[in-house]
Amino acid sequence: MPRHPLIGITGREDTSARLHAAPMHAVGVTYTHAIQQAGGTPCILPPTLTEEDWPVLIARLDGLLLSGGEDIAPTLYGETPQPWLGRVDETRDHAELGLVRLWVSTGKPLLAICRGHQVLNVALGGTLTQDILTEVPEALDHAYVPSRPMERIVHQVTIMPDSHLAKVLGRTTLEVNSAHHQAVIQPGTGLRVVAYAPDGINEATELVDHPFCISVQWHPEAMAKTSETMRSLFEAFVQHARGD
Ligand code: MN
């Protein structure tokens, strides 16, 4: 049986519990399921990690998956918060940005999704739009719609043919879901934009000269049950984490 690599998945604070005085640290089921389906062992990382935890995780985890969630505090990419900014969690920002900055230098595989795509970018000095509809009014509506199933296709993306992402997925066009109101504007140091929506919004980046560091703005984990192409992204990630 192949070795199951240990994959850390970043979690969020969840205050929706009936016992509202007892918040939880949580990760969406589709993330843990996609990792298990691909042959990895998922491990939920709390959003309260500090500099004391980062080296411990770097030594023990085989792969890091940055999950979706809140907006990143704009001060962390040099901007003033605007009224159209969503909810932020600065404790989580600190936990993830510090871990990611150390992680990328190890060469261990990283897969970043939605907020994670934005976290990777900000960790490497890039910038975001605080709200696509307000700041890029000519763009499509990429935002989350509560009544729409997460696996539902919203728009197409065009993938750069010479990218690692195109090689992993085996294609250069792809239909994706969309549940984000922010986007990467200026890519961070070493990041290459490798996929665009039809309106020009950046939908994926990868770290140049890294064995596996891919970030996507859509939610492949929510389509992994029904799409072999989306599963192939998790399979490639877990294979790298296994050292294959
Ligand atoms: Mn989108």
PDB file of N, CA, C and O in Angstrom, residues 73-136:
ATOM      1  N   ALA A  73      -6.679  41.023   5.901  1.00  0.00           N
ATOM      2  CA  ALA A  73      -6.615  42.437   6.314  1.00  0.00           C
ATOM      3  C   ALA A  73      -5.789  43.233   5.290  1.00  0.00           C
ATOM      4  O   ALA A  73      -4.627  42.903   5.037  1.00  0.00           O
ATOM      5  N   PRO A  74      -6.384  44.267   4.670  1.00  0.00           N
ATOM      6  CA  PRO A  74      -5.690  45.008   3.598  1.00  0.00           C
ATOM      7  C   PRO A  74      -4.385  45.674   4.042  1.00  0.00           C
ATOM      8  O   PRO A  74      -3.500  45.892   3.222  1.00  0.00           O
ATOM      9  N   THR A  75      -4.268  45.992   5.320  1.00  0.00           N
ATOM     10  CA  THR A  75      -3.012  46.594   5.801  1.00  0.00           C
ATOM     11  C   THR A  75      -1.833  45.648   5.534  1.00  0.00           C
ATOM     12  O   THR A  75      -0.702  46.105   5.397  1.00  0.00           O
ATOM     13  N   LEU A  76      -2.110  44.353   5.421  1.00  0.00           N
ATOM     14  CA  LEU A  76      -1.040  43.374   5.176  1.00  0.00           C
ATOM     15  C   LEU A  76      -0.537  43.413   3.737  1.00  0.00           C
ATOM     16  O   LEU A  76       0.498  42.824   3.431  1.00  0.00           O
ATOM     17  N   TYR A  77      -1.280  44.095   2.833  1.00  0.00           N
ATOM     18  CA  TYR A  77      -0.740  44.333   1.481  1.00  0.00           C
ATOM     19  C   TYR A  77      -0.707  45.826   1.175  1.00  0.00           C
ATOM     20  O   TYR A  77      -0.766  46.251   0.021  1.00  0.00           O
ATOM     21  N   GLY A  78      -0.594  46.615   2.258  1.00  0.00           N
ATOM     22  CA  GLY A  78      -0.310  48.034   2.097  1.00  0.00           C
ATOM     23  C   GLY A  78      -1.480  48.910   1.715  1.00  0.00           C
ATOM     24  O   GLY A  78      -1.296  49.987   1.147  1.00  0.00           O
ATOM     25  N   GLU A  79      -2.722  48.452   2.009  1.00  0.00           N
ATOM     26  CA  GLU A  79      -3.886  49.267   1.657  1.00  0.00           C
ATOM     27  C   GLU A  79      -4.768  49.547   2.867  1.00  0.00           C
ATOM     28  O   GLU A  79      -4.722  48.835   3.865  1.00  0.00           O
ATOM     29  N   THR A  80      -5.577  50.576   2.730  1.00  0.00           N
ATOM     30  CA  THR A  80      -6.521  50.954   3.782  1.00  0.00           C
ATOM     31  C   THR A  80      -7.811  50.158   3.582  1.00  0.00           C
ATOM     32  O   THR A  80      -8.291  50.058   2.449  1.00  0.00           O
ATOM     33  N   PRO A  81      -8.371  49.597   4.652  1.00  0.00           N
ATOM     34  CA  PRO A  81      -9.641  48.863   4.500  1.00  0.00           C
ATOM     35  C   PRO A  81     -10.762  49.760   3.959  1.00  0.00           C
ATOM     36  O   PRO A  81     -10.933  50.884   4.415  1.00  0.00           O
ATOM     37  N   GLN A  82     -11.478  49.246   2.963  1.00  0.00           N
ATOM     38  CA  GLN A  82     -12.593  49.971   2.348  1.00  0.00           C
ATOM     39  C   GLN A  82     -13.920  49.407   2.864  1.00  0.00           C
ATOM     40  O   GLN A  82     -13.962  48.270   3.344  1.00  0.00           O
ATOM     41  N   PRO A  83     -15.022  50.176   2.732  1.00  0.00           N
ATOM     42  CA  PRO A  83     -16.316  49.698   3.263  1.00  0.00           C
ATOM     43  C   PRO A  83     -16.778  48.376   2.636  1.00  0.00           C
ATOM     44  O   PRO A  83     -17.561  47.650   3.240  1.00  0.00           O
ATOM     45  N   TRP A  84     -16.306  48.064   1.424  1.00  0.00           N
ATOM     46  CA  TRP A  84     -16.750  46.849   0.724  1.00  0.00           C
ATOM     47  C   TRP A  84     -15.891  45.619   1.065  1.00  0.00           C
ATOM     48  O   TRP A  84     -16.082  44.550   0.513  1.00  0.00           O
ATOM     49  N   LEU A  85     -14.964  45.790   1.996  1.00  0.00           N
ATOM     50  CA  LEU A  85     -14.174  44.658   2.491  1.00  0.00           C
ATOM     51  C   LEU A  85     -15.089  43.716   3.272  1.00  0.00           C
ATOM     52  O   LEU A  85     -16.002  44.171   3.959  1.00  0.00           O
ATOM     53  N   GLY A  86     -14.861  42.397   3.172  1.00  0.00           N
ATOM     54  CA  GLY A  86     -15.634  41.428   3.951  1.00  0.00           C
ATOM     55  C   GLY A  86     -15.033  41.224   5.335  1.00  0.00           C
ATOM     56  O   GLY A  86     -14.154  41.970   5.768  1.00  0.00           O
ATOM     57  N   ARG A  87     -15.500  40.176   6.021  1.00  0.00           N
ATOM     58  CA  ARG A  87     -15.018  39.876   7.367  1.00  0.00           C
ATOM     59  C   ARG A  87     -13.540  39.452   7.327  1.00  0.00           C
ATOM     60  O   ARG A  87     -13.122  38.762   6.391  1.00  0.00           O
ATOM     61  N   VAL A  88     -12.760  39.898   8.282  1.00  0.00           N
ATOM     62  CA  VAL A  88     -11.358  39.489   8.367  1.00  0.00           C
ATOM     63  C   VAL A  88     -11.095  38.816   9.714  1.00  0.00           C
ATOM     64  O   VAL A  88     -11.847  38.997  10.662  1.00  0.00           O
ATOM     65  N   ASP A  89     -10.034  38.017   9.763  1.00  0.00           N
ATOM     66  CA  ASP A  89      -9.583  37.368  10.998  1.00  0.00           C
ATOM     67  C   ASP A  89      -8.068  37.537  11.039  1.00  0.00           C
ATOM     68  O   ASP A  89      -7.324  36.758  10.426  1.00  0.00           O
ATOM     69  N   GLU A  90      -7.616  38.567  11.729  1.00  0.00           N
ATOM     70  CA  GLU A  90      -6.183  38.902  11.701  1.00  0.00           C
ATOM     71  C   GLU A  90      -5.324  37.856  12.405  1.00  0.00           C
ATOM     72  O   GLU A  90      -4.152  37.698  12.082  1.00  0.00           O
ATOM     73  N   THR A  91      -5.924  37.130  13.341  1.00  0.00           N
ATOM     74  CA  THR A  91      -5.185  36.032  13.988  1.00  0.00           C
ATOM     75  C   THR A  91      -4.872  34.952  12.953  1.00  0.00           C
ATOM     76  O   THR A  91      -3.743  34.455  12.865  1.00  0.00           O
ATOM     77  N   ARG A  92      -5.884  34.626  12.156  1.00  0.00           N
ATOM     78  CA  ARG A  92      -5.676  33.625  11.095  1.00  0.00           C
ATOM     79  C   ARG A  92      -4.683  34.138  10.049  1.00  0.00           C
ATOM     80  O   ARG A  92      -3.840  33.380   9.569  1.00  0.00           O
ATOM     81  N   ASP A  93      -4.789  35.415   9.688  1.00  0.00           N
ATOM     82  CA  ASP A  93      -3.839  35.996   8.724  1.00  0.00           C
ATOM     83  C   ASP A  93      -2.407  35.780   9.202  1.00  0.00           C
ATOM     84  O   ASP A  93      -1.543  35.340   8.450  1.00  0.00           O
ATOM     85  N   HIS A  94      -2.170  36.111  10.464  1.00  0.00           N
ATOM     86  CA  HIS A  94      -0.823  35.989  11.035  1.00  0.00           C
ATOM     87  C   HIS A  94      -0.350  34.533  10.997  1.00  0.00           C
ATOM     88  O   HIS A  94       0.769  34.234  10.580  1.00  0.00           O
ATOM     89  N   ALA A  95      -1.246  33.626  11.399  1.00  0.00           N
ATOM     90  CA  ALA A  95      -0.908  32.197  11.439  1.00  0.00           C
ATOM     91  C   ALA A  95      -0.509  31.686  10.054  1.00  0.00           C
ATOM     92  O   ALA A  95       0.496  30.979   9.904  1.00  0.00           O
ATOM     93  N   GLU A  96      -1.278  32.057   9.051  1.00  0.00           N
ATOM     94  CA  GLU A  96      -1.069  31.495   7.709  1.00  0.00           C
ATOM     95  C   GLU A  96       0.068  32.187   6.958  1.00  0.00           C
ATOM     96  O   GLU A  96       0.875  31.525   6.298  1.00  0.00           O
ATOM     97  N   LEU A  97       0.146  33.512   7.056  1.00  0.00           N
ATOM     98  CA  LEU A  97       1.188  34.226   6.299  1.00  0.00           C
ATOM     99  C   LEU A  97       2.580  33.815   6.776  1.00  0.00           C
ATOM    100  O   LEU A  97       3.483  33.580   5.970  1.00  0.00           O
ATOM    101  N   GLY A  98       2.746  33.703   8.085  1.00  0.00           N
ATOM    102  CA  GLY A  98       4.054  33.314   8.633  1.00  0.00           C
ATOM    103  C   GLY A  98       4.434  31.901   8.234  1.00  0.00           C
ATOM    104  O   GLY A  98       5.579  31.634   7.839  1.00  0.00           O
ATOM    105  N   LEU A  99       3.449  30.988   8.323  1.00  0.00           N
ATOM    106  CA  LEU A  99       3.705  29.590   7.952  1.00  0.00           C
ATOM    107  C   LEU A  99       4.059  29.487   6.465  1.00  0.00           C
ATOM    108  O   LEU A  99       5.016  28.803   6.095  1.00  0.00           O
ATOM    109  N   VAL A 100       3.307  30.180   5.633  1.00  0.00           N
ATOM    110  CA  VAL A 100       3.524  30.092   4.180  1.00  0.00           C
ATOM    111  C   VAL A 100       4.898  30.642   3.789  1.00  0.00           C
ATOM    112  O   VAL A 100       5.593  30.047   2.968  1.00  0.00           O
ATOM    113  N   ARG A 101       5.294  31.752   4.380  1.00  0.00           N
ATOM    114  CA  ARG A 101       6.599  32.344   4.026  1.00  0.00           C
ATOM    115  C   ARG A 101       7.735  31.363   4.321  1.00  0.00           C
ATOM    116  O   ARG A 101       8.682  31.272   3.549  1.00  0.00           O
ATOM    117  N   LEU A 102       7.639  30.635   5.422  1.00  0.00           N
ATOM    118  CA  LEU A 102       8.674  29.636   5.730  1.00  0.00           C
ATOM    119  C   LEU A 102       8.515  28.401   4.844  1.00  0.00           C
ATOM    120  O   LEU A 102       9.487  27.833   4.356  1.00  0.00           O
ATOM    121  N   TRP A 103       7.272  28.005   4.633  1.00  0.00           N
ATOM    122  CA  TRP A 103       6.974  26.767   3.905  1.00  0.00           C
ATOM    123  C   TRP A 103       7.514  26.796   2.467  1.00  0.00           C
ATOM    124  O   TRP A 103       8.095  25.807   2.006  1.00  0.00           O
ATOM    125  N   VAL A 104       7.313  27.899   1.763  1.00  0.00           N
ATOM    126  CA  VAL A 104       7.671  27.927   0.337  1.00  0.00           C
ATOM    127  C   VAL A 104       9.180  27.738   0.133  1.00  0.00           C
ATOM    128  O   VAL A 104       9.608  27.249  -0.908  1.00  0.00           O
ATOM    129  N   SER A 105       9.976  28.090   1.149  1.00  0.00           N
ATOM    130  CA  SER A 105      11.428  27.947   0.991  1.00  0.00           C
ATOM    131  C   SER A 105      11.879  26.498   1.170  1.00  0.00           C
ATOM    132  O   SER A 105      13.015  26.148   0.853  1.00  0.00           O
ATOM    133  N   THR A 106      10.984  25.618   1.676  1.00  0.00           N
ATOM    134  CA  THR A 106      11.365  24.220   1.897  1.00  0.00           C
ATOM    135  C   THR A 106      11.253  23.379   0.628  1.00  0.00           C
ATOM    136  O   THR A 106      11.827  22.297   0.564  1.00  0.00           O
ATOM    137  N   GLY A 107      10.475  23.852  -0.351  1.00  0.00           N
ATOM    138  CA  GLY A 107      10.249  23.065  -1.557  1.00  0.00           C
ATOM    139  C   GLY A 107       9.188  21.993  -1.378  1.00  0.00           C
ATOM    140  O   GLY A 107       8.875  21.258  -2.309  1.00  0.00           O
ATOM    141  N   LYS A 108       8.598  21.891  -0.178  1.00  0.00           N
ATOM    142  CA  LYS A 108       7.517  20.919   0.022  1.00  0.00           C
ATOM    143  C   LYS A 108       6.256  21.410  -0.704  1.00  0.00           C
ATOM    144  O   LYS A 108       6.051  22.618  -0.827  1.00  0.00           O
ATOM    145  N   PRO A 109       5.392  20.479  -1.144  1.00  0.00           N
ATOM    146  CA  PRO A 109       4.253  20.885  -1.970  1.00  0.00           C
ATOM    147  C   PRO A 109       3.220  21.728  -1.226  1.00  0.00           C
ATOM    148  O   PRO A 109       2.946  21.492  -0.047  1.00  0.00           O
ATOM    149  N   LEU A 110       2.687  22.686  -1.957  1.00  0.00           N
ATOM    150  CA  LEU A 110       1.647  23.575  -1.431  1.00  0.00           C
ATOM    151  C   LEU A 110       0.541  23.703  -2.465  1.00  0.00           C
ATOM    152  O   LEU A 110       0.819  23.947  -3.646  1.00  0.00           O
ATOM    153  N   LEU A 111      -0.698  23.509  -2.011  1.00  0.00           N
ATOM    154  CA  LEU A 111      -1.868  23.740  -2.851  1.00  0.00           C
ATOM    155  C   LEU A 111      -2.724  24.782  -2.134  1.00  0.00           C
ATOM    156  O   LEU A 111      -3.038  24.611  -0.953  1.00  0.00           O
ATOM    157  N   ALA A 112      -3.063  25.848  -2.840  1.00  0.00           N
ATOM    158  CA  ALA A 112      -3.783  26.950  -2.205  1.00  0.00           C
ATOM    159  C   ALA A 112      -5.095  27.172  -2.941  1.00  0.00           C
ATOM    160  O   ALA A 112      -5.121  27.216  -4.172  1.00  0.00           O
ATOM    161  N   ILE A 113      -6.178  27.312  -2.184  1.00  0.00           N
ATOM    162  CA  ILE A 113      -7.521  27.418  -2.757  1.00  0.00           C
ATOM    163  C   ILE A 113      -8.231  28.672  -2.247  1.00  0.00           C
ATOM    164  O   ILE A 113      -8.280  28.906  -1.041  1.00  0.00           O
ATOM    165  N   CYS A 114      -8.785  29.455  -3.157  1.00  0.00           N
ATOM    166  CA  CYS A 114      -9.623  30.627  -2.877  1.00  0.00           C
ATOM    167  C   CYS A 114      -8.920  31.622  -1.950  1.00  0.00           C
ATOM    168  O   CYS A 114      -8.010  32.304  -2.380  1.00  0.00           O
ATOM    169  N   ARG A 115      -9.325  31.744  -0.682  1.00  0.00           N
ATOM    170  CA  ARG A 115      -8.565  32.604   0.235  1.00  0.00           C
ATOM    171  C   ARG A 115      -7.085  32.188   0.245  1.00  0.00           C
ATOM    172  O   ARG A 115      -6.197  33.034   0.290  1.00  0.00           O
ATOM    173  N   GLY A 116      -6.823  30.888   0.159  1.00  0.00           N
ATOM    174  CA  GLY A 116      -5.450  30.394   0.156  1.00  0.00           C
ATOM    175  C   GLY A 116      -4.644  30.956  -1.008  1.00  0.00           C
ATOM    176  O   GLY A 116      -3.460  31.281  -0.864  1.00  0.00           O
ATOM    177  N   HIS A 117      -5.274  31.059  -2.160  1.00  0.00           N
ATOM    178  CA  HIS A 117      -4.669  31.664  -3.362  1.00  0.00           C
ATOM    179  C   HIS A 117      -4.272  33.109  -3.052  1.00  0.00           C
ATOM    180  O   HIS A 117      -3.192  33.568  -3.447  1.00  0.00           O
ATOM    181  N   GLN A 118      -5.108  33.786  -2.299  1.00  0.00           N
ATOM    182  CA  GLN A 118      -4.837  35.178  -1.934  1.00  0.00           C
ATOM    183  C   GLN A 118      -3.800  35.255  -0.819  1.00  0.00           C
ATOM    184  O   GLN A 118      -2.955  36.165  -0.806  1.00  0.00           O
ATOM    185  N   VAL A 119      -3.815  34.293   0.106  1.00  0.00           N
ATOM    186  CA  VAL A 119      -2.831  34.244   1.192  1.00  0.00           C
ATOM    187  C   VAL A 119      -1.428  34.045   0.620  1.00  0.00           C
ATOM    188  O   VAL A 119      -0.484  34.742   1.003  1.00  0.00           O
ATOM    189  N   LEU A 120      -1.289  33.091  -0.304  1.00  0.00           N
ATOM    190  CA  LEU A 120       0.016  32.853  -0.929  1.00  0.00           C
ATOM    191  C   LEU A 120       0.522  34.139  -1.576  1.00  0.00           C
ATOM    192  O   LEU A 120       1.690  34.510  -1.424  1.00  0.00           O
ATOM    193  N   ASN A 121      -0.374  34.819  -2.273  1.00  0.00           N
ATOM    194  CA  ASN A 121       0.006  36.050  -2.973  1.00  0.00           C
ATOM    195  C   ASN A 121       0.464  37.143  -2.007  1.00  0.00           C
ATOM    196  O   ASN A 121       1.513  37.767  -2.210  1.00  0.00           O
ATOM    197  N   VAL A 122      -0.305  37.360  -0.947  1.00  0.00           N
ATOM    198  CA  VAL A 122       0.045  38.412   0.022  1.00  0.00           C
ATOM    199  C   VAL A 122       1.323  38.028   0.781  1.00  0.00           C
ATOM    200  O   VAL A 122       2.174  38.880   1.058  1.00  0.00           O
ATOM    201  N   ALA A 123       1.496  36.732   1.081  1.00  0.00           N
ATOM    202  CA  ALA A 123       2.709  36.278   1.775  1.00  0.00           C
ATOM    203  C   ALA A 123       3.957  36.627   0.976  1.00  0.00           C
ATOM    204  O   ALA A 123       5.019  36.885   1.547  1.00  0.00           O
ATOM    205  N   LEU A 124       3.822  36.641  -0.358  1.00  0.00           N
ATOM    206  CA  LEU A 124       4.974  36.902  -1.216  1.00  0.00           C
ATOM    207  C   LEU A 124       4.989  38.345  -1.730  1.00  0.00           C
ATOM    208  O   LEU A 124       5.689  38.663  -2.693  1.00  0.00           O
ATOM    209  N   GLY A 125       4.208  39.206  -1.086  1.00  0.00           N
ATOM    210  CA  GLY A 125       4.279  40.643  -1.382  1.00  0.00           C
ATOM    211  C   GLY A 125       3.316  41.141  -2.439  1.00  0.00           C
ATOM    212  O   GLY A 125       3.440  42.280  -2.894  1.00  0.00           O
ATOM    213  N   GLY A 126       2.348  40.317  -2.850  1.00  0.00           N
ATOM    214  CA  GLY A 126       1.377  40.728  -3.867  1.00  0.00           C
ATOM    215  C   GLY A 126       0.203  41.499  -3.279  1.00  0.00           C
ATOM    216  O   GLY A 126       0.098  41.653  -2.060  1.00  0.00           O
ATOM    217  N   THR A 127      -0.678  41.973  -4.171  1.00  0.00           N
ATOM    218  CA  THR A 127      -1.839  42.750  -3.727  1.00  0.00           C
ATOM    219  C   THR A 127      -3.150  42.124  -4.231  1.00  0.00           C
ATOM    220  O   THR A 127      -3.150  41.312  -5.158  1.00  0.00           O
ATOM    221  N   LEU A 128      -4.252  42.558  -3.616  1.00  0.00           N
ATOM    222  CA  LEU A 128      -5.596  42.064  -3.948  1.00  0.00           C
ATOM    223  C   LEU A 128      -6.520  43.237  -4.236  1.00  0.00           C
ATOM    224  O   LEU A 128      -6.260  44.351  -3.779  1.00  0.00           O
ATOM    225  N   THR A 129      -7.619  42.951  -4.938  1.00  0.00           N
ATOM    226  CA  THR A 129      -8.711  43.922  -4.955  1.00  0.00           C
ATOM    227  C   THR A 129      -9.592  43.609  -3.747  1.00  0.00           C
ATOM    228  O   THR A 129      -9.794  42.445  -3.403  1.00  0.00           O
ATOM    229  N   GLN A 130     -10.113  44.639  -3.091  1.00  0.00           N
ATOM    230  CA  GLN A 130     -10.903  44.404  -1.875  1.00  0.00           C
ATOM    231  C   GLN A 130     -12.323  43.954  -2.197  1.00  0.00           C
ATOM    232  O   GLN A 130     -12.996  43.353  -1.372  1.00  0.00           O
ATOM    233  N   ASP A 131     -12.802  44.254  -3.421  1.00  0.00           N
ATOM    234  CA  ASP A 131     -14.101  43.753  -3.875  1.00  0.00           C
ATOM    235  C   ASP A 131     -14.155  43.917  -5.399  1.00  0.00           C
ATOM    236  O   ASP A 131     -14.064  45.031  -5.906  1.00  0.00           O
ATOM    237  N   ILE A 132     -14.309  42.801  -6.095  1.00  0.00           N
ATOM    238  CA  ILE A 132     -14.271  42.834  -7.562  1.00  0.00           C
ATOM    239  C   ILE A 132     -15.374  43.736  -8.114  1.00  0.00           C
ATOM    240  O   ILE A 132     -15.113  44.602  -8.940  1.00  0.00           O
ATOM    241  N   LEU A 133     -16.618  43.547  -7.644  1.00  0.00           N
ATOM    242  CA  LEU A 133     -17.749  44.292  -8.211  1.00  0.00           C
ATOM    243  C   LEU A 133     -17.582  45.803  -8.066  1.00  0.00           C
ATOM    244  O   LEU A 133     -17.961  46.564  -8.947  1.00  0.00           O
ATOM    245  N   THR A 134     -16.981  46.238  -6.954  1.00  0.00           N
ATOM    246  CA  THR A 134     -16.806  47.672  -6.713  1.00  0.00           C
ATOM    247  C   THR A 134     -15.600  48.220  -7.467  1.00  0.00           C
ATOM    248  O   THR A 134     -15.665  49.305  -8.061  1.00  0.00           O
ATOM    249  N   GLU A 135     -14.503  47.476  -7.426  1.00  0.00           N
ATOM    250  CA  GLU A 135     -13.243  48.015  -7.935  1.00  0.00           C
ATOM    251  C   GLU A 135     -12.955  47.623  -9.381  1.00  0.00           C
ATOM    252  O   GLU A 135     -12.130  48.251 -10.041  1.00  0.00           O
ATOM    253  N   VAL A 136     -13.596  46.543  -9.857  1.00  0.00           N
ATOM    254  CA  VAL A 136     -13.443  46.118 -11.258  1.00  0.00           C
ATOM    255  C   VAL A 136     -14.855  45.912 -11.835  1.00  0.00           C
ATOM    256  O   VAL A 136     -15.282  44.784 -12.089  1.00  0.00           O
TER     257      VAL A 136
END
